[in-house]
Coordinates of C-alpha atoms and ligand atoms in Angstrom, one line a residue:
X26 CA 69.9 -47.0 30.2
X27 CA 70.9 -43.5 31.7
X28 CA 69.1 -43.3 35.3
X29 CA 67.8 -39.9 34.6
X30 CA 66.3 -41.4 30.9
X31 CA 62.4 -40.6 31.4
X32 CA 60.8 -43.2 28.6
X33 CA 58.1 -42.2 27.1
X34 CA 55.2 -45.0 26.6
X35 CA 52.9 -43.8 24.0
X36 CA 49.3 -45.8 24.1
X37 CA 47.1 -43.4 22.0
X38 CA 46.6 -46.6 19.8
X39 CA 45.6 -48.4 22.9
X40 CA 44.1 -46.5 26.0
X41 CA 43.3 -43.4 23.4
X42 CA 41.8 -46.0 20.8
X43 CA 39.3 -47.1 23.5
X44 CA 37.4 -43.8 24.2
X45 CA 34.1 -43.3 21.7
X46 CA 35.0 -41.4 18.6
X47 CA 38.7 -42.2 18.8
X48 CA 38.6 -45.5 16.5
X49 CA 40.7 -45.8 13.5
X50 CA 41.5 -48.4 10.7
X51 CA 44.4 -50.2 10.3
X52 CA 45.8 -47.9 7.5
X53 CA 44.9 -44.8 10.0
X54 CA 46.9 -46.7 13.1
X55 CA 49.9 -47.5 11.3
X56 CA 50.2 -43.9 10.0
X57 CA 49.9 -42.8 13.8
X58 CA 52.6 -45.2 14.9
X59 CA 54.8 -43.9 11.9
X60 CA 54.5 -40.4 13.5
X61 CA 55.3 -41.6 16.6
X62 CA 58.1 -43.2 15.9
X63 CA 59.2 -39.9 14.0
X64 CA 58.3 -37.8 17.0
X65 CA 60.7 -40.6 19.1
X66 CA 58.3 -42.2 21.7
X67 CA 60.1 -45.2 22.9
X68 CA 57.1 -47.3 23.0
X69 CA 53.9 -48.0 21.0
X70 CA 51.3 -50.0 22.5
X71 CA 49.7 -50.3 19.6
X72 CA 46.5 -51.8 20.4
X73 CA 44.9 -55.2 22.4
X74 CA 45.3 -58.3 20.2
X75 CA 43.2 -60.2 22.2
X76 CA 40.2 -57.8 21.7
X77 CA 39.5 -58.4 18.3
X78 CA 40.7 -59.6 15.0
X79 CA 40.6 -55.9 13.5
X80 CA 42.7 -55.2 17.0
X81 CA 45.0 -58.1 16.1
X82 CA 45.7 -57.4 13.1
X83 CA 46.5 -53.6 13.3
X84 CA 49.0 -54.2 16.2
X85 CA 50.5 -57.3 13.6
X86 CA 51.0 -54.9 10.8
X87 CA 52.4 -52.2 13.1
X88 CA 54.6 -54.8 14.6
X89 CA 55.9 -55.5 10.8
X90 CA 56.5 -51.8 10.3
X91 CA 58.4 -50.2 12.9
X92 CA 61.8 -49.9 12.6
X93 CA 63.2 -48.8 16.3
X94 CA 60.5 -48.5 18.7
X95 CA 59.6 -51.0 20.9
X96 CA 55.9 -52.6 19.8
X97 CA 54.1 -53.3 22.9
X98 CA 50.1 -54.9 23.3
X99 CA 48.0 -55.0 26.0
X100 CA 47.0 -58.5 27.7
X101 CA 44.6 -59.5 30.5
X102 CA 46.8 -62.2 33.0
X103 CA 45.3 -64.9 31.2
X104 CA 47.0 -67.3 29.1
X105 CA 45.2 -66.8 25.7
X106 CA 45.7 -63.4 26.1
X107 CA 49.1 -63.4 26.6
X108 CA 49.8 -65.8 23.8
X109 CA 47.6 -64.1 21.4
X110 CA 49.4 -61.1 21.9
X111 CA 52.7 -62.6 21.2
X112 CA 51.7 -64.1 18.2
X113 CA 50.5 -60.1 17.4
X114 CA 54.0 -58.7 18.1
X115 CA 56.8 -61.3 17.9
X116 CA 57.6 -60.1 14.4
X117 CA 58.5 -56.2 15.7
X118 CA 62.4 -55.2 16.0
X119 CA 61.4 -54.8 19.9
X120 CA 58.4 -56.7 20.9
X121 CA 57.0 -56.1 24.3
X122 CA 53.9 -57.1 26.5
X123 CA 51.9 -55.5 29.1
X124 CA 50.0 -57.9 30.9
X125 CA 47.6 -56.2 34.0
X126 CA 45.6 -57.1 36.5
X127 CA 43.3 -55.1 38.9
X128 CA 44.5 -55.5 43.0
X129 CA 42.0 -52.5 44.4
X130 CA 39.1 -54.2 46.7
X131 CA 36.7 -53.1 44.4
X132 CA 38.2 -54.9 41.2
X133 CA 39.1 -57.9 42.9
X134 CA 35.7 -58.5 44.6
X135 CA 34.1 -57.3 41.9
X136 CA 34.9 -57.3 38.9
X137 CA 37.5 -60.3 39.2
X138 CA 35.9 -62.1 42.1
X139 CA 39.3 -63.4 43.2
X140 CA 40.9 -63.8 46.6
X141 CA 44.6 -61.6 46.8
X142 CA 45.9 -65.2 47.0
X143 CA 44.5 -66.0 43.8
X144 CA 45.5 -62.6 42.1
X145 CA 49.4 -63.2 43.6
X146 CA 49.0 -66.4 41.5
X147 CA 47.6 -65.0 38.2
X148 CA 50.1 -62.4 38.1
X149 CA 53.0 -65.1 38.7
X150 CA 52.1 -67.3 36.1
X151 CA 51.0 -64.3 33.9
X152 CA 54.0 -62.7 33.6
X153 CA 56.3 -65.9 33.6
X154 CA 54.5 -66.6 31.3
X155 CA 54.7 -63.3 29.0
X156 CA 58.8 -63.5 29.8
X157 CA 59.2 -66.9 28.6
X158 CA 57.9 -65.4 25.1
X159 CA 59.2 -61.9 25.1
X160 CA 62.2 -60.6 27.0
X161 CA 60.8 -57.0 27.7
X162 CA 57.6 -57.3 29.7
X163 CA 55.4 -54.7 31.8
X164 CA 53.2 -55.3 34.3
X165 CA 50.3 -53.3 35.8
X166 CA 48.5 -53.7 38.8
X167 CA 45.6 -51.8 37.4
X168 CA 43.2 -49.1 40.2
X169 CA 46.8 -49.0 41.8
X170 CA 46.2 -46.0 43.0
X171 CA 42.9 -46.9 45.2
X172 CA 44.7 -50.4 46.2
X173 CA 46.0 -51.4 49.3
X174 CA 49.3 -50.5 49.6
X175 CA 50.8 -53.7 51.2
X176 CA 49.4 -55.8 48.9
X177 CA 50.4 -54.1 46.3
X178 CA 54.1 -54.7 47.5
X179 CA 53.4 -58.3 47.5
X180 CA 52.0 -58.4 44.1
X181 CA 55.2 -56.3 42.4
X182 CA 57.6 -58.2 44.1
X183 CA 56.0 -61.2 42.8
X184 CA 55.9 -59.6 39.3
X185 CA 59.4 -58.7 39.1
X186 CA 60.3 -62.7 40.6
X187 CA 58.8 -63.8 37.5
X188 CA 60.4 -61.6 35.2
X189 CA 58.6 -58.1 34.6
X190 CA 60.9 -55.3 33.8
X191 CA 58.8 -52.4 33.9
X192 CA 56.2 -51.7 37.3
X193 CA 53.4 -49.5 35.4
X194 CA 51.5 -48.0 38.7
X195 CA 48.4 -46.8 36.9
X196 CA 45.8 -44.5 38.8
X197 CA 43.0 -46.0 36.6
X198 CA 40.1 -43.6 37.9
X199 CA 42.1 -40.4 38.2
X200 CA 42.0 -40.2 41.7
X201 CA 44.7 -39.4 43.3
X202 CA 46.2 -36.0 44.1
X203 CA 49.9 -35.3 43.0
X204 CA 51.1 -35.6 46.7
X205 CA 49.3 -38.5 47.3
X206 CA 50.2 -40.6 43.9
X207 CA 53.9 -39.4 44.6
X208 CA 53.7 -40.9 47.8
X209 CA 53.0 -44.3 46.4
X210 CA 55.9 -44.4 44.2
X211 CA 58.0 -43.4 46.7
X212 CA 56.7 -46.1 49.0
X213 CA 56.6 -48.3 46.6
X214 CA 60.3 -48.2 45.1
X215 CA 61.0 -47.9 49.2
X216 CA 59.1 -51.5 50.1
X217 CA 59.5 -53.4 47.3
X218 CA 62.4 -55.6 47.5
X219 CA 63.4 -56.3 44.2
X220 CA 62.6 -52.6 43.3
X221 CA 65.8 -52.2 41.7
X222 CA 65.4 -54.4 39.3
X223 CA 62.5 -53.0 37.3
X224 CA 61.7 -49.4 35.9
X225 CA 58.4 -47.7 37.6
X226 CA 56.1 -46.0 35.4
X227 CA 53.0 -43.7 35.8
X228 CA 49.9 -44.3 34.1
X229 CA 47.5 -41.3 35.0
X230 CA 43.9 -40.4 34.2
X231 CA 42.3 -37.4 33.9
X232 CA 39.2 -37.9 35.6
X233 CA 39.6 -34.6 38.0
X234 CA 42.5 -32.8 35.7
X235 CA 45.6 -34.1 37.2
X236 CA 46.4 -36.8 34.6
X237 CA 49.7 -34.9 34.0
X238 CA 50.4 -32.9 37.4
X239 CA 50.3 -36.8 38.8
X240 CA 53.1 -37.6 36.1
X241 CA 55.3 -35.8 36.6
X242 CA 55.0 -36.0 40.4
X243 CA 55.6 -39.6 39.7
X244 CA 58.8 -39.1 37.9
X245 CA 59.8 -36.8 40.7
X246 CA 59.1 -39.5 43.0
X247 CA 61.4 -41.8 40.8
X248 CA 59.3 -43.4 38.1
X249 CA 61.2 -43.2 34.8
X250 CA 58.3 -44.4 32.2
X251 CA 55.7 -42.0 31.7
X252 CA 52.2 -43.9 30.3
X253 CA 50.6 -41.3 28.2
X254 CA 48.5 -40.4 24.9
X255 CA 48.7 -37.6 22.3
X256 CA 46.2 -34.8 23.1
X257 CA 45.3 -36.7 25.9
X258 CA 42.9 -38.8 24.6
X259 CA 41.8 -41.9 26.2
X260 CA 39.0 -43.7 28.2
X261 CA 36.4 -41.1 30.1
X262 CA 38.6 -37.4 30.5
X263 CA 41.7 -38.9 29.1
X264 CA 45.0 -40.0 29.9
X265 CA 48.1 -37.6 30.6
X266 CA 49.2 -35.5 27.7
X267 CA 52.4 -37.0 25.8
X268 CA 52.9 -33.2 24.7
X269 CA 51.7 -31.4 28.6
X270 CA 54.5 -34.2 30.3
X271 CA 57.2 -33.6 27.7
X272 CA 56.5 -29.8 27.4
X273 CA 57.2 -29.3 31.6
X274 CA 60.5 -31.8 31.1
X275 CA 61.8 -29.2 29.0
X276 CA 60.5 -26.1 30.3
X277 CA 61.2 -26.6 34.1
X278 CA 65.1 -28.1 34.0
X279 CA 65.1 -26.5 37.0
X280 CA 63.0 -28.8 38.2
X281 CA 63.2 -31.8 36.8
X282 CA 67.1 -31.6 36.5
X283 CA 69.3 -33.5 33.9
X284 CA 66.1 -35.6 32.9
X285 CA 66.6 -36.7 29.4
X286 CA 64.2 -37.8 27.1
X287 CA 64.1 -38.9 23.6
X288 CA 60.6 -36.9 22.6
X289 CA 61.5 -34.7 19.4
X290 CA 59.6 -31.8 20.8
X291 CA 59.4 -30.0 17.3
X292 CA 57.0 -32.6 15.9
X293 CA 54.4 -32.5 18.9
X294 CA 52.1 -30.2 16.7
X295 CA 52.2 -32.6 13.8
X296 CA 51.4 -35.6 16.2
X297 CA 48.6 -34.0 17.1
X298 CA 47.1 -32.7 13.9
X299 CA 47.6 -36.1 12.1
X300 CA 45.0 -37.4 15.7
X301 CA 43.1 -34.7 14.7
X302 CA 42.8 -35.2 11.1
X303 CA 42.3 -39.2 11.6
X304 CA 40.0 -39.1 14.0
X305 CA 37.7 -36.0 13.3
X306 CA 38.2 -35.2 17.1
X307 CA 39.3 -31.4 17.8
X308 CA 41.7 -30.3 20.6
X309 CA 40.1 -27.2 22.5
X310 CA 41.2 -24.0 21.3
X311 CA 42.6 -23.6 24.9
X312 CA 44.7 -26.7 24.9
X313 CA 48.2 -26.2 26.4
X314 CA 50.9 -26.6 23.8
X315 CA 48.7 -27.9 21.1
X316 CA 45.2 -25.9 21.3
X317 CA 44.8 -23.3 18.3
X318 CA 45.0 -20.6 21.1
X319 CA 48.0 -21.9 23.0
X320 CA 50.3 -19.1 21.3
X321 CA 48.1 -16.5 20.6
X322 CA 48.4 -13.2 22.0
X323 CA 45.0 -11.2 21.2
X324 CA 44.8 -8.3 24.1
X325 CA 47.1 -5.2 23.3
X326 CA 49.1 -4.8 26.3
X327 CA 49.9 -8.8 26.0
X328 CA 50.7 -7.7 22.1
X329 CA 53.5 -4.7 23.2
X330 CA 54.9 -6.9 25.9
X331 CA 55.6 -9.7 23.4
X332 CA 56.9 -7.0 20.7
X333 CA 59.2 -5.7 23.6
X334 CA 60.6 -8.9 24.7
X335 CA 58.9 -12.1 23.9
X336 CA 59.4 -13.7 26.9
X337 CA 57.1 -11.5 28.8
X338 CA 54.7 -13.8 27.8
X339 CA 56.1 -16.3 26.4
X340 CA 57.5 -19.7 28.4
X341 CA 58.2 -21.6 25.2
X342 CA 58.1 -20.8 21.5
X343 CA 55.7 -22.0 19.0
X344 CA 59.1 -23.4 17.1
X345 CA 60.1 -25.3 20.0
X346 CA 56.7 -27.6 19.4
X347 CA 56.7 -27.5 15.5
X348 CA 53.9 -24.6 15.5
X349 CA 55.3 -22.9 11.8
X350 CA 53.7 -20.9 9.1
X351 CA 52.7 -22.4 6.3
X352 CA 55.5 -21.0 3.8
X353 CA 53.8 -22.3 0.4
X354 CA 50.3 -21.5 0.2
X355 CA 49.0 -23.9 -2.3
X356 CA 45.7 -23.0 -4.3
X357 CA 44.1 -23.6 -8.0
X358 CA 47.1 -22.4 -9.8
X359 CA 49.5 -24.8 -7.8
X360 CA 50.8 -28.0 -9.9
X361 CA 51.6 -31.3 -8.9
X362 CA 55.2 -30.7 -8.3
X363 CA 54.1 -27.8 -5.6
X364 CA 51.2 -30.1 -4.1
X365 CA 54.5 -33.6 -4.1
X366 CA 56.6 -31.2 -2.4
X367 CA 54.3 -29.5 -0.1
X368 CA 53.1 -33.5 1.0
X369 CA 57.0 -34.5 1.0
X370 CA 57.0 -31.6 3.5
X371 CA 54.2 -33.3 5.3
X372 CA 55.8 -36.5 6.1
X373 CA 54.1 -38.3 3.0
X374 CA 55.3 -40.8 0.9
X375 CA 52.9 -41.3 -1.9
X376 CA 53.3 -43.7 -5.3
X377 CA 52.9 -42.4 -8.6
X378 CA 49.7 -43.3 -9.2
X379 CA 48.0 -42.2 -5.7
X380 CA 49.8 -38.7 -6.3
X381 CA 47.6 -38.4 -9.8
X382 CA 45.2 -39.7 -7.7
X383 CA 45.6 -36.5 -4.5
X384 CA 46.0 -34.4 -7.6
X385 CA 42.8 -35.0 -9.4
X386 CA 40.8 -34.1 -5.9
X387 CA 43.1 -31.2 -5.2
X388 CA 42.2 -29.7 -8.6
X389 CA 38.6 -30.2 -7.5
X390 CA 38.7 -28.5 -3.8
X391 CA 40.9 -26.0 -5.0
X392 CA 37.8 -25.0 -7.2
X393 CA 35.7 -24.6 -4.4
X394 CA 38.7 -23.2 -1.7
X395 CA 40.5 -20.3 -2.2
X396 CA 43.5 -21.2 0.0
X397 CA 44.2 -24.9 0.9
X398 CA 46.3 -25.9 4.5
X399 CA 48.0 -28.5 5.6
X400 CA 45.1 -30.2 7.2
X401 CA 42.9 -29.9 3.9
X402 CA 46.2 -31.9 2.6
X403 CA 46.0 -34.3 5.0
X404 CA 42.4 -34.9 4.4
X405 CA 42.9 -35.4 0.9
X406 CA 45.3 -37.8 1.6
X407 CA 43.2 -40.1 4.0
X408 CA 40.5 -40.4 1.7
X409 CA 42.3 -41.4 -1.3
X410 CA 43.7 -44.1 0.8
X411 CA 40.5 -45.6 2.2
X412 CA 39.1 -45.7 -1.0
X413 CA 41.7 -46.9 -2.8
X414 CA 40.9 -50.8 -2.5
X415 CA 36.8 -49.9 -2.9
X416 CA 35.0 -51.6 -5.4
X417 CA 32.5 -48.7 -5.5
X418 CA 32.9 -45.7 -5.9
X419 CA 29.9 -42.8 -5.5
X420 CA 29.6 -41.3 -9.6
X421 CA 27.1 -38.6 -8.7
X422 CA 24.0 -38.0 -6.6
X423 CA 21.5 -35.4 -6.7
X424 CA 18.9 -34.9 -3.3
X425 CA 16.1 -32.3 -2.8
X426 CA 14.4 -31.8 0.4
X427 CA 12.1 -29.2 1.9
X428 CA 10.0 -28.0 4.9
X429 CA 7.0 -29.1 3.1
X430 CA 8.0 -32.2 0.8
X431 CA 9.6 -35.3 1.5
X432 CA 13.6 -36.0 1.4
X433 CA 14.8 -37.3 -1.8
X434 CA 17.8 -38.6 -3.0
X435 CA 19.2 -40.3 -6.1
X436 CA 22.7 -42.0 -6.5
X437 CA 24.6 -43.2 -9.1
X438 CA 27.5 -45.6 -8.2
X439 CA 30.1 -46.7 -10.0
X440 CA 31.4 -51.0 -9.8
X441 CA 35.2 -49.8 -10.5
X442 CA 35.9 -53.3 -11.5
X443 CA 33.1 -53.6 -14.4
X444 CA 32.6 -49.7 -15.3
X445 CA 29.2 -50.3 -14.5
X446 CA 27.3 -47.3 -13.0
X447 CA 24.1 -48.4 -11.2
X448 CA 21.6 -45.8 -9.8
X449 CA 18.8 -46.0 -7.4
X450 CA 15.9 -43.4 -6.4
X451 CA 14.2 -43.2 -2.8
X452 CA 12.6 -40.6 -0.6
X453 CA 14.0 -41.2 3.3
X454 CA 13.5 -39.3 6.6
X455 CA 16.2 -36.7 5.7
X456 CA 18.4 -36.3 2.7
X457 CA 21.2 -38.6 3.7
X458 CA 18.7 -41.5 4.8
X459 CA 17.1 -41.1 1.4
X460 CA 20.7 -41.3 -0.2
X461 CA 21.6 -44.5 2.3
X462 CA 18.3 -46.3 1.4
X463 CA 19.5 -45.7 -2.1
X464 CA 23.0 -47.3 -1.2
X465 CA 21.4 -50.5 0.5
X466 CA 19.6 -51.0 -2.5
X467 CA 22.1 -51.5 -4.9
X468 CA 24.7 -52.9 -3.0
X469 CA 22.1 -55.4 -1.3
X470 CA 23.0 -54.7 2.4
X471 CA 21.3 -53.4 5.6
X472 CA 23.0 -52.1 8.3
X473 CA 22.0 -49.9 11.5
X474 CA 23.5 -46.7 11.9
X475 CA 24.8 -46.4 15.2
X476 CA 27.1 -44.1 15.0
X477 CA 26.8 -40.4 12.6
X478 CA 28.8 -37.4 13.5
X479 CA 30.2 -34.4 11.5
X480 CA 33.6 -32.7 12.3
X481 CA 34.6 -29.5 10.6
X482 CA 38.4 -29.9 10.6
X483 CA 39.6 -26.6 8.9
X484 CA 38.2 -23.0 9.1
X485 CA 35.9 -20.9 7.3
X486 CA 32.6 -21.0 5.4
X487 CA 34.3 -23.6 2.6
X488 CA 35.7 -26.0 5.3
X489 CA 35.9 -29.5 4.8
X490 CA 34.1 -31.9 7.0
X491 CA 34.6 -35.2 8.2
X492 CA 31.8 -37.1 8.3
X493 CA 32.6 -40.7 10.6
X494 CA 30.3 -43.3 11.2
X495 CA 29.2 -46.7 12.3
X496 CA 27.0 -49.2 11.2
X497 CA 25.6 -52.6 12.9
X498 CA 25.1 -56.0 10.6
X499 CA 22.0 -58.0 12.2
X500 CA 25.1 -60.4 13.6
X501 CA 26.4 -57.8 16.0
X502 CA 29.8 -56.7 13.7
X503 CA 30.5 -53.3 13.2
X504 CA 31.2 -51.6 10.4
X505 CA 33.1 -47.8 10.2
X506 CA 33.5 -45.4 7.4
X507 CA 34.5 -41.9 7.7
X508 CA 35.4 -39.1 4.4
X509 CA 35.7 -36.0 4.1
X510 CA 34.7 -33.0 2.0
X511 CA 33.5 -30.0 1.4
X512 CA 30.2 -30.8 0.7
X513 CA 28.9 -32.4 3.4
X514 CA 25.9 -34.8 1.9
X515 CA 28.9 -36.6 -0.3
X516 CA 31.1 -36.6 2.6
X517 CA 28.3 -38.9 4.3
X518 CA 27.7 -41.0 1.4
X519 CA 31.1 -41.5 0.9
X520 CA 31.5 -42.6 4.6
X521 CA 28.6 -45.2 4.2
X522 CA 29.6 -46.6 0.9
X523 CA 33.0 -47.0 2.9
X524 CA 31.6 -48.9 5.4
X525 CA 29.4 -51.1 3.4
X526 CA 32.3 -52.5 1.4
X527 CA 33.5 -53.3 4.7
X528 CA 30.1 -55.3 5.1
X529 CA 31.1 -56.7 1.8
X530 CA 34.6 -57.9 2.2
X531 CA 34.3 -59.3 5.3
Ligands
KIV17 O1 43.9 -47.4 33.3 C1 44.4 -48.5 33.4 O2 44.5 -49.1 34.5 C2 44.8 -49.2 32.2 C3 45.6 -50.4 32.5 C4 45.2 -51.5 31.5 C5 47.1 -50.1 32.4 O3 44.7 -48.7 31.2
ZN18 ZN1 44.2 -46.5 31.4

């Protein structure tokens, strides 16, 4: 590898996985990690095996799927862990652990309750441990950033002894100031013996805004692996921005001279959407290089600058990022071959039978939408997939409701296997409580909502909405569902009928 390389370690699926709001299925992860390997990160951590079985599965199958990006999951320095995780990823062309521990005071007295003898210890047999499976390992001292910094040399050169060949220096509680976290790569790569025989990487939160500044001040320090998430996402304020870090690679060479990387910057803008569209969570309008505003030029002397010369205010162009106009506008009048091409164009790959399937609700939005985007597409797209595999499916429902009469709702479902179409009448505290009563009734199960939000993810007064949700069984599972739609009340019963054949299958 070229010393100037800059690998990008993508853990959206992971860290940006873990914040509330950002969960996904297993169908939704391995479409993100398909994306990412299109937009060229060089590795997925694609989740925590050890976590759960949903966890463990979703990194397995995006383990199966990849084709040239390394596959990495997440373990604690404890032998089960590390094995499960194994088991999880052997199968990928590229497997790889990360196995972390903490080393600050604070997560050592703690959280861990272990002496720094007994941490030097756990992270020996950890990661010989992890490199007797898998030949590409990382290891993280985790709250590097608020841990002392001559232990920390002791527990790195102990890592790379045993094997690690990536040192991931994450500021866990976005802390540190840009000087300060360059500092301790510097001091690090400068005091650690065996420095030379592993790559350093930054793993940066964004607790006080400096996720990214703290990056790349890493990299200029001499870390070449940058730990970061797509729109930031992540536990609390985030991670580092895959698109902010790349974006200032490319735009400052002045800077950060004859750094390569591998990112394809022209599909950032997709990466993001497809986030957006999977997980009903918005960037801010503001949002460097992804936000809806980021290359918008409203006043009028901004306007006649950029018609002058576009670089008067302009540091990068909308192209460079993938930001295009949509050049077919598809509506009612569109036919299937428009609406193939246009989700050919999109990065889809649909069977026969799912196409009629996208076509048939097209037909029906495009009766209520005048104009239909990309990101009307893509939710078209997700819900035919989750439902695919449902045994029910919602025929019709009808509610009323009113400042001065009860909620009430009545739904028809349909048992796709028999034909059978079963309906239910209830009155509820609110219209969709009315319809979900209706829903536990026929399908014979109770869950408690914990979870119920709304997302509008496309413009205008016929937007459609995502409606995502959570439900919990009396044993403690969870169960999610999320659709969307134009008409909000289906959207929501859609989602919950989603969730309870989770109930079902499980
Ligand atoms: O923030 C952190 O310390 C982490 C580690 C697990 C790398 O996410
Ligand atoms: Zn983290």
């Amino acid at each position: 590898m070229k010393t100037n390389y800059i690998r990008i370690f993508d853990t959206t699926l992971r860290d940006g996985e873990q914040a509330p709001g950002f969960s996904m299925n297993i169908e939704e992860k391995v479409r993100l990690a398909v994306q990412l390997e299109k937009l060229g990160v060089d590795v997925i951590e694609a989740g925590f095996p050890a976590a759960s079985p949903d966890d463990f599965t979703a990194v397995q199958t995006i383990a199966k799927t990849l084709q040239k990006t390394e596959v990495c999951g997440l373990a604690r320095a404890m032998k089960t862990d590390i094995e499960t995780t194994w088991q999880a990823i052997k199968d990928a062309k590229k497997p790889r652990i990360h196995t972390f521990i903490g080393t600050s005071p604070l997560h050592m007295e703690f959280k861990l309750k272990k002496t720094k003898t007994q941490i030097l210890e756990m992270t020996k047999n950890a990661v010989t441990l992890a490199k007797s499976l898998c030949d590409r390992v990382d290891f993280s001292p985790e709250d590097a950033g608020r841990s002392d910094k001559k232990f920390l040399v002791e527990v790195i050169e102990t890592a790379i002894s045993a094997g690690a060949d990536v040192i991931n220096i994450p500021d866990t509680v976005g802390y540190n100031q840009p000087e300060e976290f360059a500092g301790l790569i510097s001091y690090l790569i400068k005091n650690v013996k065996n420095s030379n025989d592993a790559i350093f990487s930054t793993h940066c939160h964004n607790d006080l805004g400096l996720a990214t500044a703290n990056s790349l001040a890493g990299v200029l320090a001499g870390a070449r692996q940058i730990e970061c998430t797509i729109n930031g996402a992540g536990e609390r304020a985030g991670n580092a921005a895959l698109e902010e870090v790349i974006m200032n690679i490319k735009t400052r060479p002045d800077f950060f001279q004859d750094f390569e990387h591998g990112i394809n910057t022209q599909e950032l803008f997709a990466t993001s959407s497809l986030l957006t569209t999977l997980t009903g969570q918005k960037v801010q309008a503001n949002k460097s290089i992804v936000g809806r505003n980021a290359f918008a030029h409203e006043s009028g002397i901004h306007q006649h600058g950029m018609l002058a010369n576009r670089e008067t205010y302009e540091i990068m162009t909308p192209e460079s990022v993938g930001v295009k106009e949509t050049e077919i506008v598809l509506g009612k009048h569109s036919g299937r071959a428009a609406l193939q091409s246009h989700l050919e164009r999109l990065g889809y790959s649909l069977e026969k039978d799912e196409i009629n399937e996208v076509f048939l609700r097209f037909k029906s939005l495009a009766d209520k939408k005048k104009d239909i985007t990309d990101r009307d597409l893509d939710v078209l797209v997700s819900g035919e997939k989750s439902e695919k595999n449902n045994v029910w499916k919602l025929e019709k429902y009808s509610v009323s409701s009113g400042t001065d009469e009860m909620a009430k709702a009545k739904v028809f479902l349909k048992n796709t296997q028999t034909d059978e179409v079963v309906s239910c009448e209830k009155t509820g505290d609110g219209m969709v409580d009315a319809a979900y009563q209706c829903i536990d009734e026929i399908l014979g199960k109770h869950g408690v909502l914990t979870h119920f939000g709304i997302d509008s993810v496309t413009d205008g007064i016929d937007a459609q909405a995502i409606v995502s949700l959570r439900i919990e069984m009396d044993n403690g599972k969870t169960f999610s569902g999320k659709c969307g739609d134009t008409d909000i009340v289906k959207a929501a019963i859609e989602a919950y009928i989603f969730a309870v054949e989770g109930v079902m299958k499980d």
